[in-house]
PDB file of C-alpha atoms in Angstrom:
ATOM      1  CA  UNK A  40      53.647 -45.913  42.085  1.00  0.00           C
ATOM      2  CA  UNK A  41      52.531 -43.071  39.814  1.00  0.00           C
ATOM      3  CA  UNK A  42      49.924 -40.689  41.201  1.00  0.00           C
ATOM      4  CA  UNK A  43      47.392 -41.712  38.517  1.00  0.00           C
ATOM      5  CA  UNK A  44      47.746 -45.381  39.403  1.00  0.00           C
ATOM      6  CA  UNK A  45      47.607 -44.660  43.126  1.00  0.00           C
ATOM      7  CA  UNK A  46      44.298 -42.848  42.622  1.00  0.00           C
ATOM      8  CA  UNK A  47      42.906 -45.704  40.544  1.00  0.00           C
ATOM      9  CA  UNK A  48      43.840 -48.255  43.186  1.00  0.00           C
ATOM     10  CA  UNK A  49      42.285 -46.054  45.883  1.00  0.00           C
ATOM     11  CA  UNK A  50      38.936 -46.064  44.054  1.00  0.00           C
ATOM     12  CA  UNK A  51      39.092 -49.793  43.309  1.00  0.00           C
ATOM     13  CA  UNK A  52      39.218 -50.487  47.059  1.00  0.00           C
ATOM     14  CA  UNK A  53      35.551 -49.432  47.167  1.00  0.00           C
ATOM     15  CA  UNK A  54      34.471 -52.288  44.895  1.00  0.00           C
ATOM     16  CA  UNK A  55      36.634 -54.857  46.638  1.00  0.00           C
ATOM     17  CA  UNK A  56      35.073 -53.896  49.962  1.00  0.00           C
ATOM     18  CA  UNK A  57      31.558 -53.797  48.481  1.00  0.00           C
ATOM     19  CA  UNK A  58      31.888 -57.311  47.050  1.00  0.00           C
ATOM     20  CA  UNK A  59      33.368 -58.652  50.267  1.00  0.00           C
ATOM     21  CA  UNK A  60      30.593 -57.149  52.386  1.00  0.00           C
ATOM     22  CA  UNK A  61      33.094 -54.976  54.270  1.00  0.00           C
ATOM     23  CA  UNK A  62      32.044 -51.541  53.085  1.00  0.00           C
ATOM     24  CA  UNK A  63      29.803 -50.730  56.052  1.00  0.00           C
ATOM     25  CA  UNK A  64      31.307 -52.843  58.804  1.00  0.00           C
ATOM     26  CA  UNK A  65      34.408 -52.404  60.887  1.00  0.00           C
ATOM     27  CA  UNK A  66      36.371 -51.771  57.696  1.00  0.00           C
ATOM     28  CA  UNK A  67      33.961 -49.062  56.588  1.00  0.00           C
ATOM     29  CA  UNK A  68      36.769 -46.523  56.797  1.00  0.00           C
ATOM     30  CA  UNK A  69      37.419 -47.244  53.093  1.00  0.00           C
ATOM     31  CA  UNK A  70      34.953 -44.486  52.237  1.00  0.00           C
ATOM     32  CA  UNK A  71      36.453 -42.105  54.789  1.00  0.00           C
ATOM     33  CA  UNK A  72      39.842 -42.692  53.185  1.00  0.00           C
ATOM     34  CA  UNK A  73      38.694 -42.214  49.580  1.00  0.00           C
ATOM     35  CA  UNK A  74      36.240 -39.315  49.950  1.00  0.00           C
ATOM     36  CA  UNK A  75      36.994 -35.871  51.321  1.00  0.00           C
ATOM     37  CA  UNK A  76      34.619 -34.750  54.106  1.00  0.00           C
ATOM     38  CA  UNK A  77      33.404 -32.069  51.678  1.00  0.00           C
ATOM     39  CA  UNK A  78      33.134 -34.329  48.615  1.00  0.00           C
ATOM     40  CA  UNK A  79      30.123 -33.399  46.509  1.00  0.00           C
ATOM     41  CA  UNK A  80      27.962 -36.100  44.943  1.00  0.00           C
ATOM     42  CA  UNK A  81      26.038 -35.347  41.770  1.00  0.00           C
ATOM     43  CA  UNK A  82      22.636 -36.963  41.894  1.00  0.00           C
ATOM     44  CA  UNK A  83      19.572 -34.741  41.967  1.00  0.00           C
ATOM     45  CA  UNK A  84      16.622 -37.122  42.092  1.00  0.00           C
ATOM     46  CA  UNK A  85      17.530 -38.104  45.656  1.00  0.00           C
ATOM     47  CA  UNK A  86      20.278 -35.722  46.788  1.00  0.00           C
ATOM     48  CA  UNK A  87      23.110 -37.248  48.771  1.00  0.00           C
ATOM     49  CA  UNK A  88      24.904 -35.729  51.727  1.00  0.00           C
ATOM     50  CA  UNK A  89      28.402 -34.477  51.076  1.00  0.00           C
ATOM     51  CA  UNK A  90      31.412 -36.550  52.012  1.00  0.00           C
ATOM     52  CA  UNK A  91      31.686 -40.253  52.869  1.00  0.00           C
ATOM     53  CA  UNK A  92      28.137 -40.304  54.284  1.00  0.00           C
ATOM     54  CA  UNK A  93      26.663 -39.651  50.847  1.00  0.00           C
ATOM     55  CA  UNK A  94      28.740 -42.401  49.276  1.00  0.00           C
ATOM     56  CA  UNK A  95      27.678 -44.788  52.029  1.00  0.00           C
ATOM     57  CA  UNK A  96      24.009 -44.019  51.337  1.00  0.00           C
ATOM     58  CA  UNK A  97      24.537 -44.628  47.611  1.00  0.00           C
ATOM     59  CA  UNK A  98      26.053 -48.075  48.063  1.00  0.00           C
ATOM     60  CA  UNK A  99      23.575 -49.022  50.790  1.00  0.00           C
ATOM     61  CA  UNK A 100      20.757 -48.288  48.351  1.00  0.00           C
ATOM     62  CA  UNK A 101      22.367 -50.687  45.883  1.00  0.00           C
ATOM     63  CA  UNK A 102      22.647 -53.400  48.527  1.00  0.00           C
ATOM     64  CA  UNK A 103      18.984 -52.869  49.402  1.00  0.00           C
ATOM     65  CA  UNK A 104      17.950 -53.306  45.753  1.00  0.00           C
ATOM     66  CA  UNK A 105      20.336 -56.198  45.080  1.00  0.00           C
ATOM     67  CA  UNK A 106      21.101 -57.987  48.317  1.00  0.00           C
ATOM     68  CA  UNK A 107      24.433 -59.779  48.007  1.00  0.00           C
ATOM     69  CA  UNK A 108      25.443 -57.890  44.861  1.00  0.00           C
ATOM     70  CA  UNK A 109      28.996 -58.350  43.650  1.00  0.00           C
ATOM     71  CA  UNK A 110      30.852 -55.438  42.030  1.00  0.00           C
ATOM     72  CA  UNK A 111      32.730 -56.535  38.908  1.00  0.00           C
ATOM     73  CA  UNK A 112      34.899 -53.825  37.396  1.00  0.00           C
ATOM     74  CA  UNK A 113      34.834 -53.960  33.597  1.00  0.00           C
ATOM     75  CA  UNK A 114      37.053 -51.023  32.645  1.00  0.00           C
ATOM     76  CA  UNK A 115      38.745 -48.075  34.309  1.00  0.00           C
ATOM     77  CA  UNK A 116      40.600 -44.944  33.334  1.00  0.00           C
ATOM     78  CA  UNK A 117      42.873 -42.730  35.393  1.00  0.00           C
ATOM     79  CA  UNK A 118      43.563 -39.451  33.667  1.00  0.00           C
ATOM     80  CA  UNK A 119      44.831 -36.358  35.455  1.00  0.00           C
ATOM     81  CA  UNK A 120      42.454 -35.440  38.273  1.00  0.00           C
ATOM     82  CA  UNK A 121      39.858 -38.027  37.199  1.00  0.00           C
ATOM     83  CA  UNK A 122      39.312 -41.720  37.737  1.00  0.00           C
ATOM     84  CA  UNK A 123      36.314 -43.329  36.023  1.00  0.00           C
ATOM     85  CA  UNK A 124      34.973 -46.856  36.464  1.00  0.00           C
ATOM     86  CA  UNK A 125      32.432 -48.851  34.448  1.00  0.00           C
ATOM     87  CA  UNK A 126      31.246 -51.784  36.524  1.00  0.00           C
ATOM     88  CA  UNK A 127      28.636 -54.498  36.826  1.00  0.00           C
ATOM     89  CA  UNK A 128      26.513 -54.890  39.972  1.00  0.00           C
ATOM     90  CA  UNK A 129      24.858 -58.294  40.102  1.00  0.00           C
ATOM     91  CA  UNK A 130      24.122 -61.214  42.392  1.00  0.00           C
ATOM     92  CA  UNK A 131      25.326 -63.423  39.505  1.00  0.00           C
ATOM     93  CA  UNK A 132      28.379 -61.686  37.984  1.00  0.00           C
ATOM     94  CA  UNK A 133      28.777 -64.477  35.420  1.00  0.00           C
ATOM     95  CA  UNK A 134      25.515 -63.342  33.819  1.00  0.00           C
ATOM     96  CA  UNK A 135      26.222 -60.059  32.049  1.00  0.00           C
ATOM     97  CA  UNK A 136      22.514 -59.700  31.255  1.00  0.00           C
ATOM     98  CA  UNK A 137      21.617 -59.368  34.932  1.00  0.00           C
ATOM     99  CA  UNK A 138      21.778 -56.655  37.573  1.00  0.00           C
ATOM    100  CA  UNK A 139      22.804 -53.058  36.932  1.00  0.00           C
ATOM    101  CA  UNK A 140      25.349 -51.209  34.808  1.00  0.00           C
ATOM    102  CA  UNK A 141      27.135 -48.478  36.770  1.00  0.00           C
ATOM    103  CA  UNK A 142      29.534 -45.733  35.809  1.00  0.00           C
ATOM    104  CA  UNK A 143      31.225 -43.417  38.287  1.00  0.00           C
ATOM    105  CA  UNK A 144      33.555 -40.464  37.762  1.00  0.00           C
ATOM    106  CA  UNK A 145      35.748 -39.365  40.670  1.00  0.00           C
ATOM    107  CA  UNK A 146      37.600 -36.033  40.693  1.00  0.00           C
ATOM    108  CA  UNK A 147      40.603 -35.930  42.998  1.00  0.00           C
ATOM    109  CA  UNK A 148      42.408 -33.145  44.758  1.00  0.00           C
ATOM    110  CA  UNK A 149      45.516 -34.674  46.236  1.00  0.00           C
ATOM    111  CA  UNK A 150      44.733 -38.133  47.573  1.00  0.00           C
ATOM    112  CA  UNK A 151      40.985 -37.705  48.124  1.00  0.00           C
ATOM    113  CA  UNK A 152      37.883 -37.434  45.978  1.00  0.00           C
ATOM    114  CA  UNK A 153      36.282 -33.985  46.105  1.00  0.00           C
ATOM    115  CA  UNK A 154      33.626 -34.471  43.419  1.00  0.00           C
ATOM    116  CA  UNK A 155      31.742 -37.582  42.334  1.00  0.00           C
ATOM    117  CA  UNK A 156      29.279 -38.320  39.548  1.00  0.00           C
ATOM    118  CA  UNK A 157      27.256 -41.538  39.496  1.00  0.00           C
ATOM    119  CA  UNK A 158      24.663 -43.081  37.210  1.00  0.00           C
ATOM    120  CA  UNK A 159      23.289 -46.547  36.713  1.00  0.00           C
ATOM    121  CA  UNK A 160      20.631 -48.390  34.749  1.00  0.00           C
ATOM    122  CA  UNK A 161      19.159 -51.859  34.875  1.00  0.00           C
ATOM    123  CA  UNK A 162      21.005 -54.187  32.523  1.00  0.00           C
ATOM    124  CA  UNK A 163      18.812 -55.050  29.521  1.00  0.00           C
ATOM    125  CA  UNK A 164      17.822 -58.699  29.192  1.00  0.00           C
ATOM    126  CA  UNK A 165      18.928 -58.608  25.545  1.00  0.00           C
ATOM    127  CA  UNK A 166      20.460 -56.279  22.953  1.00  0.00           C
ATOM    128  CA  UNK A 167      19.978 -56.094  19.206  1.00  0.00           C
ATOM    129  CA  UNK A 168      23.620 -57.096  18.688  1.00  0.00           C
ATOM    130  CA  UNK A 169      23.305 -60.049  21.053  1.00  0.00           C
ATOM    131  CA  UNK A 170      26.319 -58.952  23.086  1.00  0.00           C
ATOM    132  CA  UNK A 171      26.264 -57.599  26.606  1.00  0.00           C
ATOM    133  CA  UNK A 172      26.640 -53.961  27.612  1.00  0.00           C
ATOM    134  CA  UNK A 173      29.999 -54.873  29.192  1.00  0.00           C
ATOM    135  CA  UNK A 174      31.997 -57.179  26.911  1.00  0.00           C
ATOM    136  CA  UNK A 175      35.230 -56.286  25.079  1.00  0.00           C
ATOM    137  CA  UNK A 176      34.096 -57.648  21.736  1.00  0.00           C
ATOM    138  CA  UNK A 177      36.512 -55.876  19.395  1.00  0.00           C
ATOM    139  CA  UNK A 178      39.567 -57.164  21.209  1.00  0.00           C
ATOM    140  CA  UNK A 179      38.139 -60.678  21.253  1.00  0.00           C
ATOM    141  CA  UNK A 180      37.298 -60.756  17.536  1.00  0.00           C
ATOM    142  CA  UNK A 181      39.866 -58.450  15.944  1.00  0.00           C
ATOM    143  CA  UNK A 182      42.769 -58.428  18.387  1.00  0.00           C
ATOM    144  CA  UNK A 183      44.076 -55.374  20.174  1.00  0.00           C
ATOM    145  CA  UNK A 184      44.541 -53.389  16.987  1.00  0.00           C
ATOM    146  CA  UNK A 185      46.139 -53.198  13.585  1.00  0.00           C
ATOM    147  CA  UNK A 186      49.151 -51.168  12.520  1.00  0.00           C
ATOM    148  CA  UNK A 187      50.358 -48.272  14.629  1.00  0.00           C
ATOM    149  CA  UNK A 188      48.769 -47.838  18.045  1.00  0.00           C
ATOM    150  CA  UNK A 189      47.868 -44.154  18.421  1.00  0.00           C
ATOM    151  CA  UNK A 190      48.950 -42.455  21.667  1.00  0.00           C
ATOM    152  CA  UNK A 191      46.287 -41.561  24.197  1.00  0.00           C
ATOM    153  CA  UNK A 192      46.523 -37.851  23.351  1.00  0.00           C
ATOM    154  CA  UNK A 193      45.785 -38.485  19.667  1.00  0.00           C
ATOM    155  CA  UNK A 194      42.857 -40.759  20.467  1.00  0.00           C
ATOM    156  CA  UNK A 195      41.452 -38.118  22.820  1.00  0.00           C
ATOM    157  CA  UNK A 196      41.789 -35.406  20.172  1.00  0.00           C
ATOM    158  CA  UNK A 197      40.130 -37.485  17.437  1.00  0.00           C
ATOM    159  CA  UNK A 198      37.328 -38.773  19.660  1.00  0.00           C
ATOM    160  CA  UNK A 199      36.626 -35.302  21.087  1.00  0.00           C
ATOM    161  CA  UNK A 200      36.347 -33.791  17.605  1.00  0.00           C
ATOM    162  CA  UNK A 201      34.070 -36.624  16.492  1.00  0.00           C
ATOM    163  CA  UNK A 202      31.912 -36.473  19.599  1.00  0.00           C
ATOM    164  CA  UNK A 203      31.440 -32.705  19.292  1.00  0.00           C
ATOM    165  CA  UNK A 204      29.908 -33.276  15.854  1.00  0.00           C
ATOM    166  CA  UNK A 205      28.039 -36.389  16.999  1.00  0.00           C
ATOM    167  CA  UNK A 206      26.128 -34.529  19.733  1.00  0.00           C
ATOM    168  CA  UNK A 207      25.124 -31.941  17.136  1.00  0.00           C
ATOM    169  CA  UNK A 208      23.672 -34.820  15.046  1.00  0.00           C
ATOM    170  CA  UNK A 209      26.034 -34.209  12.121  1.00  0.00           C
ATOM    171  CA  UNK A 210      25.603 -37.330   9.978  1.00  0.00           C
ATOM    172  CA  UNK A 211      28.815 -36.660   8.022  1.00  0.00           C
ATOM    173  CA  UNK A 212      30.899 -37.388  11.124  1.00  0.00           C
ATOM    174  CA  UNK A 213      30.320 -41.117  10.636  1.00  0.00           C
ATOM    175  CA  UNK A 214      32.169 -41.257   7.300  1.00  0.00           C
ATOM    176  CA  UNK A 215      34.977 -39.136   8.724  1.00  0.00           C
ATOM    177  CA  UNK A 216      35.602 -40.938  12.006  1.00  0.00           C
ATOM    178  CA  UNK A 217      33.869 -44.331  12.260  1.00  0.00           C
ATOM    179  CA  UNK A 218      35.491 -47.608  11.207  1.00  0.00           C
ATOM    180  CA  UNK A 219      34.062 -50.074   8.723  1.00  0.00           C
ATOM    181  CA  UNK A 220      33.829 -52.439  11.668  1.00  0.00           C
ATOM    182  CA  UNK A 221      31.865 -50.842  14.501  1.00  0.00           C
ATOM    183  CA  UNK A 222      30.688 -52.958  17.430  1.00  0.00           C
ATOM    184  CA  UNK A 223      27.795 -51.675  19.507  1.00  0.00           C
ATOM    185  CA  UNK A 224      26.847 -52.419  23.115  1.00  0.00           C
ATOM    186  CA  UNK A 225      23.765 -50.213  23.132  1.00  0.00           C
ATOM    187  CA  UNK A 226      20.498 -52.023  23.805  1.00  0.00           C
ATOM    188  CA  UNK A 227      18.666 -50.697  20.737  1.00  0.00           C
ATOM    189  CA  UNK A 228      21.232 -49.805  18.045  1.00  0.00           C
ATOM    190  CA  UNK A 229      22.759 -52.527  15.825  1.00  0.00           C
ATOM    191  CA  UNK A 230      26.380 -52.816  14.756  1.00  0.00           C
ATOM    192  CA  UNK A 231      27.905 -50.894  11.892  1.00  0.00           C
ATOM    193  CA  UNK A 232      28.430 -47.238  11.010  1.00  0.00           C
ATOM    194  CA  UNK A 233      25.263 -47.038   8.906  1.00  0.00           C
ATOM    195  CA  UNK A 234      23.105 -47.698  11.961  1.00  0.00           C
ATOM    196  CA  UNK A 235      24.731 -44.746  13.736  1.00  0.00           C
ATOM    197  CA  UNK A 236      24.238 -42.499  10.718  1.00  0.00           C
ATOM    198  CA  UNK A 237      20.529 -43.418  10.590  1.00  0.00           C
ATOM    199  CA  UNK A 238      20.196 -42.822  14.342  1.00  0.00           C
ATOM    200  CA  UNK A 239      21.708 -39.341  14.008  1.00  0.00           C
ATOM    201  CA  UNK A 240      19.368 -38.595  11.138  1.00  0.00           C
ATOM    202  CA  UNK A 241      16.323 -39.696  13.130  1.00  0.00           C
ATOM    203  CA  UNK A 242      17.237 -37.847  16.334  1.00  0.00           C
ATOM    204  CA  UNK A 243      18.340 -34.719  14.496  1.00  0.00           C
ATOM    205  CA  UNK A 244      14.981 -34.639  12.736  1.00  0.00           C
ATOM    206  CA  UNK A 245      12.958 -34.633  15.950  1.00  0.00           C
ATOM    207  CA  UNK A 246      11.107 -31.483  17.035  1.00  0.00           C
ATOM    208  CA  UNK A 247      13.297 -29.362  19.290  1.00  0.00           C
ATOM    209  CA  UNK A 248      11.333 -30.183  22.436  1.00  0.00           C
ATOM    210  CA  UNK A 249      12.071 -33.894  21.940  1.00  0.00           C
ATOM    211  CA  UNK A 250      15.666 -33.558  20.726  1.00  0.00           C
ATOM    212  CA  UNK A 251      18.341 -34.059  23.391  1.00  0.00           C
ATOM    213  CA  UNK A 252      21.027 -31.452  23.977  1.00  0.00           C
ATOM    214  CA  UNK A 253      24.406 -32.377  25.393  1.00  0.00           C
ATOM    215  CA  UNK A 254      27.052 -30.568  27.423  1.00  0.00           C
ATOM    216  CA  UNK A 255      30.275 -32.468  28.024  1.00  0.00           C
ATOM    217  CA  UNK A 256      31.216 -32.391  31.720  1.00  0.00           C
ATOM    218  CA  UNK A 257      34.454 -34.373  31.492  1.00  0.00           C
ATOM    219  CA  UNK A 258      36.555 -36.162  28.882  1.00  0.00           C
ATOM    220  CA  UNK A 259      39.071 -38.752  30.028  1.00  0.00           C
ATOM    221  CA  UNK A 260      41.239 -41.110  28.039  1.00  0.00           C
ATOM    222  CA  UNK A 261      43.695 -43.940  28.484  1.00  0.00           C
ATOM    223  CA  UNK A 262      45.108 -46.057  25.691  1.00  0.00           C
ATOM    224  CA  UNK A 263      42.495 -46.805  23.042  1.00  0.00           C
ATOM    225  CA  UNK A 264      39.479 -45.795  25.186  1.00  0.00           C
ATOM    226  CA  UNK A 265      38.028 -42.281  25.434  1.00  0.00           C
ATOM    227  CA  UNK A 266      35.221 -41.602  27.927  1.00  0.00           C
ATOM    228  CA  UNK A 267      32.691 -38.762  27.882  1.00  0.00           C
ATOM    229  CA  UNK A 268      30.565 -37.727  30.846  1.00  0.00           C
ATOM    230  CA  UNK A 269      27.812 -35.456  29.634  1.00  0.00           C
ATOM    231  CA  UNK A 270      24.912 -33.492  30.990  1.00  0.00           C
ATOM    232  CA  UNK A 271      21.814 -34.192  28.908  1.00  0.00           C
ATOM    233  CA  UNK A 272      18.625 -32.192  28.599  1.00  0.00           C
ATOM    234  CA  UNK A 273      15.389 -33.184  26.871  1.00  0.00           C
ATOM    235  CA  UNK A 274      12.679 -30.571  27.370  1.00  0.00           C
ATOM    236  CA  UNK A 275      12.640 -29.844  31.104  1.00  0.00           C
ATOM    237  CA  UNK A 276      14.258 -33.162  32.060  1.00  0.00           C
ATOM    238  CA  UNK A 277      17.973 -33.387  32.785  1.00  0.00           C
ATOM    239  CA  UNK A 278      20.355 -36.186  33.589  1.00  0.00           C
ATOM    240  CA  UNK A 279      23.837 -37.579  33.118  1.00  0.00           C
ATOM    241  CA  UNK A 280      25.000 -39.844  30.324  1.00  0.00           C
ATOM    242  CA  UNK A 281      28.243 -41.683  29.611  1.00  0.00           C
ATOM    243  CA  UNK A 282      29.726 -42.750  26.285  1.00  0.00           C
ATOM    244  CA  UNK A 283      32.912 -44.800  25.962  1.00  0.00           C
ATOM    245  CA  UNK A 284      34.591 -45.077  22.558  1.00  0.00           C
ATOM    246  CA  UNK A 285      37.349 -47.434  21.437  1.00  0.00           C
ATOM    247  CA  UNK A 286      39.643 -46.165  18.688  1.00  0.00           C
ATOM    248  CA  UNK A 287      41.837 -48.323  16.472  1.00  0.00           C
ATOM    249  CA  UNK A 288      43.904 -46.827  13.648  1.00  0.00           C
ATOM    250  CA  UNK A 289      42.317 -43.454  14.482  1.00  0.00           C
ATOM    251  CA  UNK A 290      38.809 -44.788  13.816  1.00  0.00           C
ATOM    252  CA  UNK A 291      35.967 -45.460  16.274  1.00  0.00           C
ATOM    253  CA  UNK A 292      35.379 -49.207  16.337  1.00  0.00           C
ATOM    254  CA  UNK A 293      33.445 -49.943  19.554  1.00  0.00           C
ATOM    255  CA  UNK A 294      31.022 -48.156  21.879  1.00  0.00           C
ATOM    256  CA  UNK A 295      29.548 -48.614  25.347  1.00  0.00           C
ATOM    257  CA  UNK A 296      27.113 -46.233  27.004  1.00  0.00           C
ATOM    258  CA  UNK A 297      24.864 -45.584  29.944  1.00  0.00           C
ATOM    259  CA  UNK A 298      22.014 -43.518  28.526  1.00  0.00           C
ATOM    260  CA  UNK A 299      20.587 -40.519  30.304  1.00  0.00           C
ATOM    261  CA  UNK A 300      16.882 -40.241  31.119  1.00  0.00           C
ATOM    262  CA  UNK A 301      16.167 -43.887  30.439  1.00  0.00           C
ATOM    263  CA  UNK A 302      13.490 -45.293  32.751  1.00  0.00           C
ATOM    264  CA  UNK A 303      15.247 -46.568  35.835  1.00  0.00           C
ATOM    265  CA  UNK A 304      18.297 -44.334  35.426  1.00  0.00           C
ATOM    266  CA  UNK A 305      19.396 -41.864  38.073  1.00  0.00           C
ATOM    267  CA  UNK A 306      18.779 -38.199  37.287  1.00  0.00           C
ATOM    268  CA  UNK A 307      21.967 -36.404  38.209  1.00  0.00           C
ATOM    269  CA  UNK A 308      21.903 -32.725  37.409  1.00  0.00           C
ATOM    270  CA  UNK A 309      22.727 -31.453  40.897  1.00  0.00           C
TER     271      UNK A 309
END
């Protein structure tokens, strides 16, 4: 098994154990296996202890909020030293408008995680598009792609260039990099590239104290998905955000996110 796949499977053991109720029992050594004793967890609102103990506290908090929660992994990426997971925590995993949306980034050294970023938000009861914050809508409606499938490296390069302009609120990036079909999983923004252009115009026009600034912490990619973990600042508030972009024919066609600084999200600037 390739090292990247071995690391992915190591992380996925956490969610299997969490769903089966085995994470904190006799089989609780899953966390000791995955996390280095010195692993650092990035969450500043309620700092976590280093190592497996901090991870155990994190997942125990979830089980306290949502007793009997099941962890349903929606998408993963394993890229170099990173594994990232977007997953659904809910007592009714069939209902994608329930529970919490989680994203976690794990940085490995060797076979253990040495750095870990986590954020989650309550799943909205509805979205303007009518689709959930988890579904793979482009693949369901348009297939897996048209024409030549771009390699991961090309998708990463295109998405990174587009995202660098996006977080500077450059409206012209939409015409250059977005597809005519653009499916949105954000709670408040409708489908289509014009909605993104208008959103950039509105946010870019805000007074500086209300305009978010972004610093990309990590970029990971696999296949047609490119993930960005970013540190976000608005005034004196800071937090983490995640954006996941799907590219088809070198154009951005679908987007998922976990927004920073939304009420109920976890501040994570530590």
